[in-house]
Amino acid sequence: GQQLNQSPQSMFIQEGEDVSMNCTSSSIFNTWLWYKQEPGEGPVLLIALYKAGELTSNGRLTAQFGITRKDSFLNISASIPSDVGIYFCAGSILTGNQFYFGTGTSLTVIP
Amino acid sequence: NAGVTQTPKFRVLKTGQSMTLLCAQDMNHEYMYWYRQDPGMGLRLIHYSVGEGTTAKGEVPDGYNVSRLKKQNFLLGLESAAPSQTSVYFCASSYRVGHPQSTDTQYFGPGTRLTVL
């Protein structure tokens, strides 16, 4: 299967700090998605990206579809305790086809 | 709208036992998926379906079978459970390509935690 490398693996930050994480693939993707998963729950979609260079925001979250189409980035500004969770990137090569998931970034926010 | 629901939430099996996990969605989605999530591995696709009566293999299909007899339901079966199948299983669904509301996004259920002893 496709390899999606997500980094960092985990982050411990102070409340109010900004967060950056990224995802890289060995293949060109047509769609990038970012999910957040809280303990005992399924992943919840945060942002979807469909075009190279696209920059999309959802509140304090901003994600970008890399120009090379092999990477994507997620930023969280002014983190708050409820941002705690595991963030996953996912990409697909063909529209509507299989999605491949990164291994996740575990975020801990210290009040 | 319940979204995507999964039953059961938890299950413990002995090696060699069989079981079926049920996924149901009420969003009239054409596509449905089964994933497994293991520590440090992210989510891996087991099988998926692009419509009623059709199924296809994903990344890790061995040891699993699926059926999509009704559009709203997608069943995942383990015929002879093995300890390597201890995992959290997630179902997801999405609209088909070209649907007016299609956004290529997948909606996930809450998961089933399976332990095989």
PDB file of C-alpha atoms in Angstrom:
ATOM      1  CA  GLY A   1       0.000   0.000   0.000  1.00  0.00           C
ATOM      2  CA  GLN A   2       0.881   3.659  -0.122  1.00  0.00           C
ATOM      3  CA  GLN A   3       3.142   5.051   2.573  1.00  0.00           C
ATOM      4  CA  LEU A   4       2.049   8.233   4.320  1.00  0.00           C
ATOM      5  CA  ASN A   5       4.587   9.673   6.708  1.00  0.00           C
ATOM      6  CA  GLN A   6       3.100  11.946   9.299  1.00  0.00           C
ATOM      7  CA  SER A   7       5.166  14.061  11.664  1.00  0.00           C
ATOM      8  CA  PRO A   8       5.680  14.726  14.392  1.00  0.00           C
ATOM      9  CA  GLN A   9       4.447  11.548  16.049  1.00  0.00           C
ATOM     10  CA  SER A  10       3.501  13.434  19.212  1.00  0.00           C
ATOM     11  CA  MET A  11       3.515  16.973  20.524  1.00  0.00           C
ATOM     12  CA  PHE A  12       3.286  18.439  24.009  1.00  0.00           C
ATOM     13  CA  ILE A  13       2.564  22.167  23.940  1.00  0.00           C
ATOM     14  CA  GLN A  14       1.438  24.949  26.212  1.00  0.00           C
ATOM     15  CA  GLU A  15      -2.037  26.360  25.821  1.00  0.00           C
ATOM     16  CA  GLY A  16      -1.969  29.339  23.465  1.00  0.00           C
ATOM     17  CA  GLU A  17       0.900  28.057  21.332  1.00  0.00           C
ATOM     18  CA  ASP A  18       0.581  27.382  17.609  1.00  0.00           C
ATOM     19  CA  VAL A  19       0.897  23.843  16.243  1.00  0.00           C
ATOM     20  CA  SER A  20       2.200  22.588  12.912  1.00  0.00           C
ATOM     21  CA  MET A  21       2.152  19.066  11.550  1.00  0.00           C
ATOM     22  CA  ASN A  22       2.659  17.603   8.112  1.00  0.00           C
ATOM     23  CA  CYS A  23       2.125  14.566   5.987  1.00  0.00           C
ATOM     24  CA  THR A  24       4.164  13.346   3.027  1.00  0.00           C
ATOM     25  CA  SER A  25       3.488  10.572   0.565  1.00  0.00           C
ATOM     26  CA  SER A  26       5.479   8.608  -1.963  1.00  0.00           C
ATOM     27  CA  SER A  27       2.738   9.142  -4.561  1.00  0.00           C
ATOM     28  CA  ILE A  28       0.852  12.087  -5.981  1.00  0.00           C
ATOM     29  CA  PHE A  29      -2.532  12.488  -4.354  1.00  0.00           C
ATOM     30  CA  ASN A  30      -5.656  14.167  -5.724  1.00  0.00           C
ATOM     31  CA  THR A  31      -7.336  14.673  -2.373  1.00  0.00           C
ATOM     32  CA  TRP A  32      -6.022  15.331   1.106  1.00  0.00           C
ATOM     33  CA  LEU A  33      -8.141  15.108   4.241  1.00  0.00           C
ATOM     34  CA  TRP A  34      -7.370  15.949   7.848  1.00  0.00           C
ATOM     35  CA  TYR A  35      -9.192  14.199  10.691  1.00  0.00           C
ATOM     36  CA  LYS A  36      -9.198  14.477  14.468  1.00  0.00           C
ATOM     37  CA  GLN A  37      -9.844  11.479  16.688  1.00  0.00           C
ATOM     38  CA  GLU A  38     -10.653  11.640  20.383  1.00  0.00           C
ATOM     39  CA  PRO A  39     -10.383   8.630  22.718  1.00  0.00           C
ATOM     40  CA  GLY A  40     -13.095   6.045  22.129  1.00  0.00           C
ATOM     41  CA  GLU A  41     -14.455   7.863  19.092  1.00  0.00           C
ATOM     42  CA  GLY A  42     -14.182   7.570  15.334  1.00  0.00           C
ATOM     43  CA  PRO A  43     -12.215  10.132  13.302  1.00  0.00           C
ATOM     44  CA  VAL A  44     -14.044  13.376  12.561  1.00  0.00           C
ATOM     45  CA  LEU A  45     -13.290  15.314   9.397  1.00  0.00           C
ATOM     46  CA  LEU A  46     -11.674  18.723   9.933  1.00  0.00           C
ATOM     47  CA  ILE A  47     -10.639  19.929   6.497  1.00  0.00           C
ATOM     48  CA  ALA A  48     -10.748  18.579   2.933  1.00  0.00           C
ATOM     49  CA  LEU A  49      -8.391  19.737   0.162  1.00  0.00           C
ATOM     50  CA  TYR A  50      -8.893  19.061  -3.551  1.00  0.00           C
ATOM     51  CA  LYS A  51      -6.388  21.205  -5.458  1.00  0.00           C
ATOM     52  CA  ALA A  52      -2.613  21.649  -5.370  1.00  0.00           C
ATOM     53  CA  GLY A  53      -1.733  24.856  -3.525  1.00  0.00           C
ATOM     54  CA  GLU A  54      -5.166  25.098  -1.936  1.00  0.00           C
ATOM     55  CA  LEU A  55      -5.240  26.716   1.500  1.00  0.00           C
ATOM     56  CA  THR A  56      -8.377  26.109   3.557  1.00  0.00           C
ATOM     57  CA  SER A  57      -9.331  27.235   7.049  1.00  0.00           C
ATOM     58  CA  ASN A  58     -11.786  25.913   9.590  1.00  0.00           C
ATOM     59  CA  GLY A  59     -11.779  28.240  12.589  1.00  0.00           C
ATOM     60  CA  ARG A  60      -8.309  28.140  14.139  1.00  0.00           C
ATOM     61  CA  LEU A  61      -7.278  25.315  11.807  1.00  0.00           C
ATOM     62  CA  THR A  62      -5.617  25.888   8.455  1.00  0.00           C
ATOM     63  CA  ALA A  63      -4.525  23.182   6.042  1.00  0.00           C
ATOM     64  CA  GLN A  64      -2.645  23.343   2.771  1.00  0.00           C
ATOM     65  CA  PHE A  65      -2.413  20.995  -0.206  1.00  0.00           C
ATOM     66  CA  GLY A  66       1.253  20.976  -1.169  1.00  0.00           C
ATOM     67  CA  ILE A  67       2.293  22.189  -4.617  1.00  0.00           C
ATOM     68  CA  THR A  68       4.044  18.900  -5.381  1.00  0.00           C
ATOM     69  CA  ARG A  69       0.769  17.072  -4.481  1.00  0.00           C
ATOM     70  CA  LYS A  70       2.867  14.757  -2.315  1.00  0.00           C
ATOM     71  CA  ASP A  71       2.391  16.598   0.940  1.00  0.00           C
ATOM     72  CA  SER A  72      -0.054  18.464   3.116  1.00  0.00           C
ATOM     73  CA  PHE A  73       0.197  20.615   6.222  1.00  0.00           C
ATOM     74  CA  LEU A  74      -2.089  21.368   9.155  1.00  0.00           C
ATOM     75  CA  ASN A  75      -1.686  24.325  11.473  1.00  0.00           C
ATOM     76  CA  ILE A  76      -3.611  25.057  14.648  1.00  0.00           C
ATOM     77  CA  SER A  77      -3.349  28.558  16.023  1.00  0.00           C
ATOM     78  CA  ALA A  78      -3.676  29.547  19.686  1.00  0.00           C
ATOM     79  CA  SER A  79      -4.200  26.002  20.933  1.00  0.00           C
ATOM     80  CA  ILE A  80      -6.737  25.271  23.677  1.00  0.00           C
ATOM     81  CA  PRO A  81      -7.183  22.188  25.884  1.00  0.00           C
ATOM     82  CA  SER A  82     -10.018  20.780  23.744  1.00  0.00           C
ATOM     83  CA  ASP A  83      -7.584  20.499  20.804  1.00  0.00           C
ATOM     84  CA  VAL A  84      -6.183  17.387  22.494  1.00  0.00           C
ATOM     85  CA  GLY A  85      -6.488  14.292  20.347  1.00  0.00           C
ATOM     86  CA  ILE A  86      -4.853  12.406  17.514  1.00  0.00           C
ATOM     87  CA  TYR A  87      -4.748  14.127  14.131  1.00  0.00           C
ATOM     88  CA  PHE A  88      -4.659  12.005  10.996  1.00  0.00           C
ATOM     89  CA  CYS A  89      -3.983  12.934   7.421  1.00  0.00           C
ATOM     90  CA  ALA A  90      -5.499  10.878   4.628  1.00  0.00           C
ATOM     91  CA  GLY A  91      -4.990  10.995   0.894  1.00  0.00           C
ATOM     92  CA  SER A  92      -6.487   9.417  -2.164  1.00  0.00           C
ATOM     93  CA  ILE A  93      -5.019   8.900  -5.611  1.00  0.00           C
ATOM     94  CA  LEU A  94      -8.290   8.572  -7.471  1.00  0.00           C
ATOM     95  CA  THR A  95     -11.390  10.555  -6.609  1.00  0.00           C
ATOM     96  CA  GLY A  96     -13.805   8.448  -4.614  1.00  0.00           C
ATOM     97  CA  ASN A  97     -11.403   5.551  -4.361  1.00  0.00           C
ATOM     98  CA  GLN A  98      -9.339   4.253  -1.489  1.00  0.00           C
ATOM     99  CA  PHE A  99      -7.953   6.596   1.107  1.00  0.00           C
ATOM    100  CA  TYR A 100      -4.601   5.980   2.771  1.00  0.00           C
ATOM    101  CA  PHE A 101      -4.075   7.222   6.303  1.00  0.00           C
ATOM    102  CA  GLY A 102      -1.033   8.573   8.083  1.00  0.00           C
ATOM    103  CA  THR A 103       0.024   7.125  11.436  1.00  0.00           C
ATOM    104  CA  GLY A 104      -1.279  10.128  13.353  1.00  0.00           C
ATOM    105  CA  THR A 105       0.061  13.003  15.448  1.00  0.00           C
ATOM    106  CA  SER A 106      -0.888  12.865  19.111  1.00  0.00           C
ATOM    107  CA  LEU A 107      -1.413  16.367  20.498  1.00  0.00           C
ATOM    108  CA  THR A 108      -1.361  17.186  24.202  1.00  0.00           C
ATOM    109  CA  VAL A 109      -2.133  20.726  25.319  1.00  0.00           C
ATOM    110  CA  ILE A 110      -0.936  21.712  28.762  1.00  0.00           C
ATOM    111  CA  PRO A 111      -3.151  24.357  30.408  1.00  0.00           C
TER     112      PRO A 111
ATOM    113  CA  ASN B   1     -29.833  11.448  11.555  1.00  0.00           C
ATOM    114  CA  ALA B   2     -27.791   8.847  13.388  1.00  0.00           C
ATOM    115  CA  GLY B   3     -24.980   9.004  10.805  1.00  0.00           C
ATOM    116  CA  VAL B   4     -22.825   5.877  10.883  1.00  0.00           C
ATOM    117  CA  THR B   5     -23.500   3.358  13.635  1.00  0.00           C
ATOM    118  CA  GLN B   6     -21.608   0.195  14.523  1.00  0.00           C
ATOM    119  CA  THR B   7     -22.543  -2.823  16.596  1.00  0.00           C
ATOM    120  CA  PRO B   8     -21.248  -4.185  18.861  1.00  0.00           C
ATOM    121  CA  LYS B   9     -19.026  -1.605  20.607  1.00  0.00           C
ATOM    122  CA  PHE B  10     -16.870  -4.225  22.314  1.00  0.00           C
ATOM    123  CA  ARG B  11     -16.323  -7.936  21.832  1.00  0.00           C
ATOM    124  CA  VAL B  12     -13.961 -10.596  23.139  1.00  0.00           C
ATOM    125  CA  LEU B  13     -13.482 -13.757  21.091  1.00  0.00           C
ATOM    126  CA  LYS B  14     -11.482 -16.924  21.496  1.00  0.00           C
ATOM    127  CA  THR B  15      -9.157 -18.008  18.692  1.00  0.00           C
ATOM    128  CA  GLY B  16     -11.133 -19.813  16.015  1.00  0.00           C
ATOM    129  CA  GLN B  17     -14.499 -18.273  16.832  1.00  0.00           C
ATOM    130  CA  SER B  18     -16.433 -16.372  14.228  1.00  0.00           C
ATOM    131  CA  MET B  19     -18.365 -13.140  14.398  1.00  0.00           C
ATOM    132  CA  THR B  20     -19.962 -10.433  12.287  1.00  0.00           C
ATOM    133  CA  LEU B  21     -19.642  -6.689  12.783  1.00  0.00           C
ATOM    134  CA  LEU B  22     -22.528  -4.584  11.564  1.00  0.00           C
ATOM    135  CA  CYS B  23     -22.281  -1.092  10.110  1.00  0.00           C
ATOM    136  CA  ALA B  24     -25.336   0.974   9.269  1.00  0.00           C
ATOM    137  CA  GLN B  25     -25.643   4.449   7.747  1.00  0.00           C
ATOM    138  CA  ASP B  26     -28.714   6.591   7.205  1.00  0.00           C
ATOM    139  CA  MET B  27     -27.177   9.190   4.879  1.00  0.00           C
ATOM    140  CA  ASN B  28     -27.989   7.317   1.670  1.00  0.00           C
ATOM    141  CA  HIS B  29     -24.275   6.993   0.894  1.00  0.00           C
ATOM    142  CA  GLU B  30     -23.242   4.727  -1.960  1.00  0.00           C
ATOM    143  CA  TYR B  31     -19.744   3.941  -0.719  1.00  0.00           C
ATOM    144  CA  MET B  32     -18.950   2.127   2.510  1.00  0.00           C
ATOM    145  CA  TYR B  33     -15.630   1.057   4.011  1.00  0.00           C
ATOM    146  CA  TRP B  34     -14.173  -1.098   6.762  1.00  0.00           C
ATOM    147  CA  TYR B  35     -10.882  -0.095   8.409  1.00  0.00           C
ATOM    148  CA  ARG B  36      -8.826  -1.475  11.236  1.00  0.00           C
ATOM    149  CA  GLN B  37      -6.784   0.739  13.532  1.00  0.00           C
ATOM    150  CA  ASP B  38      -3.733  -0.559  15.356  1.00  0.00           C
ATOM    151  CA  PRO B  39      -1.293   1.407  17.530  1.00  0.00           C
ATOM    152  CA  GLY B  40       1.319   3.152  15.423  1.00  0.00           C
ATOM    153  CA  MET B  41      -0.245   1.927  12.172  1.00  0.00           C
ATOM    154  CA  GLY B  42      -2.962   4.479  11.513  1.00  0.00           C
ATOM    155  CA  LEU B  43      -6.086   3.274   9.730  1.00  0.00           C
ATOM    156  CA  ARG B  44      -5.824   0.524   7.142  1.00  0.00           C
ATOM    157  CA  LEU B  45      -8.548  -0.332   4.664  1.00  0.00           C
ATOM    158  CA  ILE B  46      -9.832  -3.908   4.858  1.00  0.00           C
ATOM    159  CA  HIS B  47     -12.655  -3.981   2.283  1.00  0.00           C
ATOM    160  CA  TYR B  48     -14.925  -1.446   0.685  1.00  0.00           C
ATOM    161  CA  SER B  49     -18.105  -1.301  -1.348  1.00  0.00           C
ATOM    162  CA  VAL B  50     -19.148   1.125  -4.070  1.00  0.00           C
ATOM    163  CA  GLY B  51     -22.754  -0.005  -4.106  1.00  0.00           C
ATOM    164  CA  GLU B  52     -25.313  -2.561  -3.045  1.00  0.00           C
ATOM    165  CA  GLY B  53     -24.204  -6.050  -3.987  1.00  0.00           C
ATOM    166  CA  THR B  54     -20.601  -5.064  -4.765  1.00  0.00           C
ATOM    167  CA  THR B  55     -17.472  -5.347  -2.630  1.00  0.00           C
ATOM    168  CA  ALA B  56     -13.743  -4.967  -3.216  1.00  0.00           C
ATOM    169  CA  LYS B  57     -10.528  -5.730  -1.351  1.00  0.00           C
ATOM    170  CA  GLY B  58      -8.584  -3.018   0.379  1.00  0.00           C
ATOM    171  CA  GLU B  59      -5.084  -2.989   1.756  1.00  0.00           C
ATOM    172  CA  VAL B  60      -5.421  -5.792   4.373  1.00  0.00           C
ATOM    173  CA  PRO B  61      -8.322  -8.091   3.329  1.00  0.00           C
ATOM    174  CA  ASP B  62      -6.973 -11.489   4.440  1.00  0.00           C
ATOM    175  CA  GLY B  63      -9.024 -13.212   7.141  1.00  0.00           C
ATOM    176  CA  TYR B  64     -12.097 -11.036   6.548  1.00  0.00           C
ATOM    177  CA  ASN B  65     -15.193 -11.232   4.389  1.00  0.00           C
ATOM    178  CA  VAL B  66     -17.822  -8.582   3.730  1.00  0.00           C
ATOM    179  CA  SER B  67     -21.306  -8.308   2.343  1.00  0.00           C
ATOM    180  CA  ARG B  68     -23.444  -5.393   1.173  1.00  0.00           C
ATOM    181  CA  LEU B  69     -26.931  -6.823   0.700  1.00  0.00           C
ATOM    182  CA  LYS B  70     -28.631  -3.520   1.487  1.00  0.00           C
ATOM    183  CA  LYS B  71     -27.383  -0.049   0.621  1.00  0.00           C
ATOM    184  CA  GLN B  72     -27.477   1.097   4.225  1.00  0.00           C
ATOM    185  CA  ASN B  73     -25.647  -1.887   5.736  1.00  0.00           C
ATOM    186  CA  PHE B  74     -22.108  -3.201   5.384  1.00  0.00           C
ATOM    187  CA  LEU B  75     -21.161  -6.363   7.285  1.00  0.00           C
ATOM    188  CA  LEU B  76     -17.647  -7.449   8.205  1.00  0.00           C
ATOM    189  CA  GLY B  77     -17.148 -11.120   9.025  1.00  0.00           C
ATOM    190  CA  LEU B  78     -14.347 -12.996  10.710  1.00  0.00           C
ATOM    191  CA  GLU B  79     -14.702 -16.702   9.959  1.00  0.00           C
ATOM    192  CA  SER B  80     -11.949 -17.947  12.267  1.00  0.00           C
ATOM    193  CA  ALA B  81     -10.635 -15.215  14.535  1.00  0.00           C
ATOM    194  CA  ALA B  82      -6.908 -14.964  15.254  1.00  0.00           C
ATOM    195  CA  PRO B  83      -5.073 -12.907  17.899  1.00  0.00           C
ATOM    196  CA  SER B  84      -3.592 -10.798  15.062  1.00  0.00           C
ATOM    197  CA  GLN B  85      -7.123  -9.525  14.414  1.00  0.00           C
ATOM    198  CA  THR B  86      -7.260  -7.838  17.817  1.00  0.00           C
ATOM    199  CA  SER B  87      -7.875  -4.240  16.817  1.00  0.00           C
ATOM    200  CA  VAL B  88     -10.346  -1.394  16.710  1.00  0.00           C
ATOM    201  CA  TYR B  89     -12.564  -1.617  13.649  1.00  0.00           C
ATOM    202  CA  PHE B  90     -14.081   1.461  12.039  1.00  0.00           C
ATOM    203  CA  CYS B  91     -16.752   1.679   9.411  1.00  0.00           C
ATOM    204  CA  ALA B  92     -17.074   4.719   7.159  1.00  0.00           C
ATOM    205  CA  SER B  93     -19.350   5.851   4.352  1.00  0.00           C
ATOM    206  CA  SER B  94     -19.345   8.504   1.638  1.00  0.00           C
ATOM    207  CA  TYR B  95     -21.254   9.692  -1.420  1.00  0.00           C
ATOM    208  CA  ARG B  96     -20.319   8.323  -4.840  1.00  0.00           C
ATOM    209  CA  VAL B  97     -18.159  10.266  -7.277  1.00  0.00           C
ATOM    210  CA  GLY B  98     -20.251  12.765  -9.201  1.00  0.00           C
ATOM    211  CA  HIS B  99     -23.034  13.014  -6.627  1.00  0.00           C
ATOM    212  CA  PRO B 100     -24.154  16.643  -6.232  1.00  0.00           C
ATOM    213  CA  GLN B 101     -23.110  16.561  -2.586  1.00  0.00           C
ATOM    214  CA  SER B 102     -20.003  14.518  -3.195  1.00  0.00           C
ATOM    215  CA  THR B 103     -17.038  15.930  -1.376  1.00  0.00           C
ATOM    216  CA  ASP B 104     -14.843  12.832  -1.321  1.00  0.00           C
ATOM    217  CA  THR B 105     -15.095  12.860   2.430  1.00  0.00           C
ATOM    218  CA  GLN B 106     -15.738   9.860   4.603  1.00  0.00           C
ATOM    219  CA  TYR B 107     -17.885   9.817   7.732  1.00  0.00           C
ATOM    220  CA  PHE B 108     -16.823   7.402  10.434  1.00  0.00           C
ATOM    221  CA  GLY B 109     -18.681   5.318  12.991  1.00  0.00           C
ATOM    222  CA  PRO B 110     -17.622   5.169  16.654  1.00  0.00           C
ATOM    223  CA  GLY B 111     -15.665   1.923  16.279  1.00  0.00           C
ATOM    224  CA  THR B 112     -15.772  -1.662  17.559  1.00  0.00           C
ATOM    225  CA  ARG B 113     -13.033  -2.803  19.914  1.00  0.00           C
ATOM    226  CA  LEU B 114     -12.303  -6.487  19.277  1.00  0.00           C
ATOM    227  CA  THR B 115     -10.008  -8.649  21.379  1.00  0.00           C
ATOM    228  CA  VAL B 116      -9.097 -12.152  20.268  1.00  0.00           C
ATOM    229  CA  LEU B 117      -7.605 -14.338  22.993  1.00  0.00           C
TER     230      LEU B 117
END
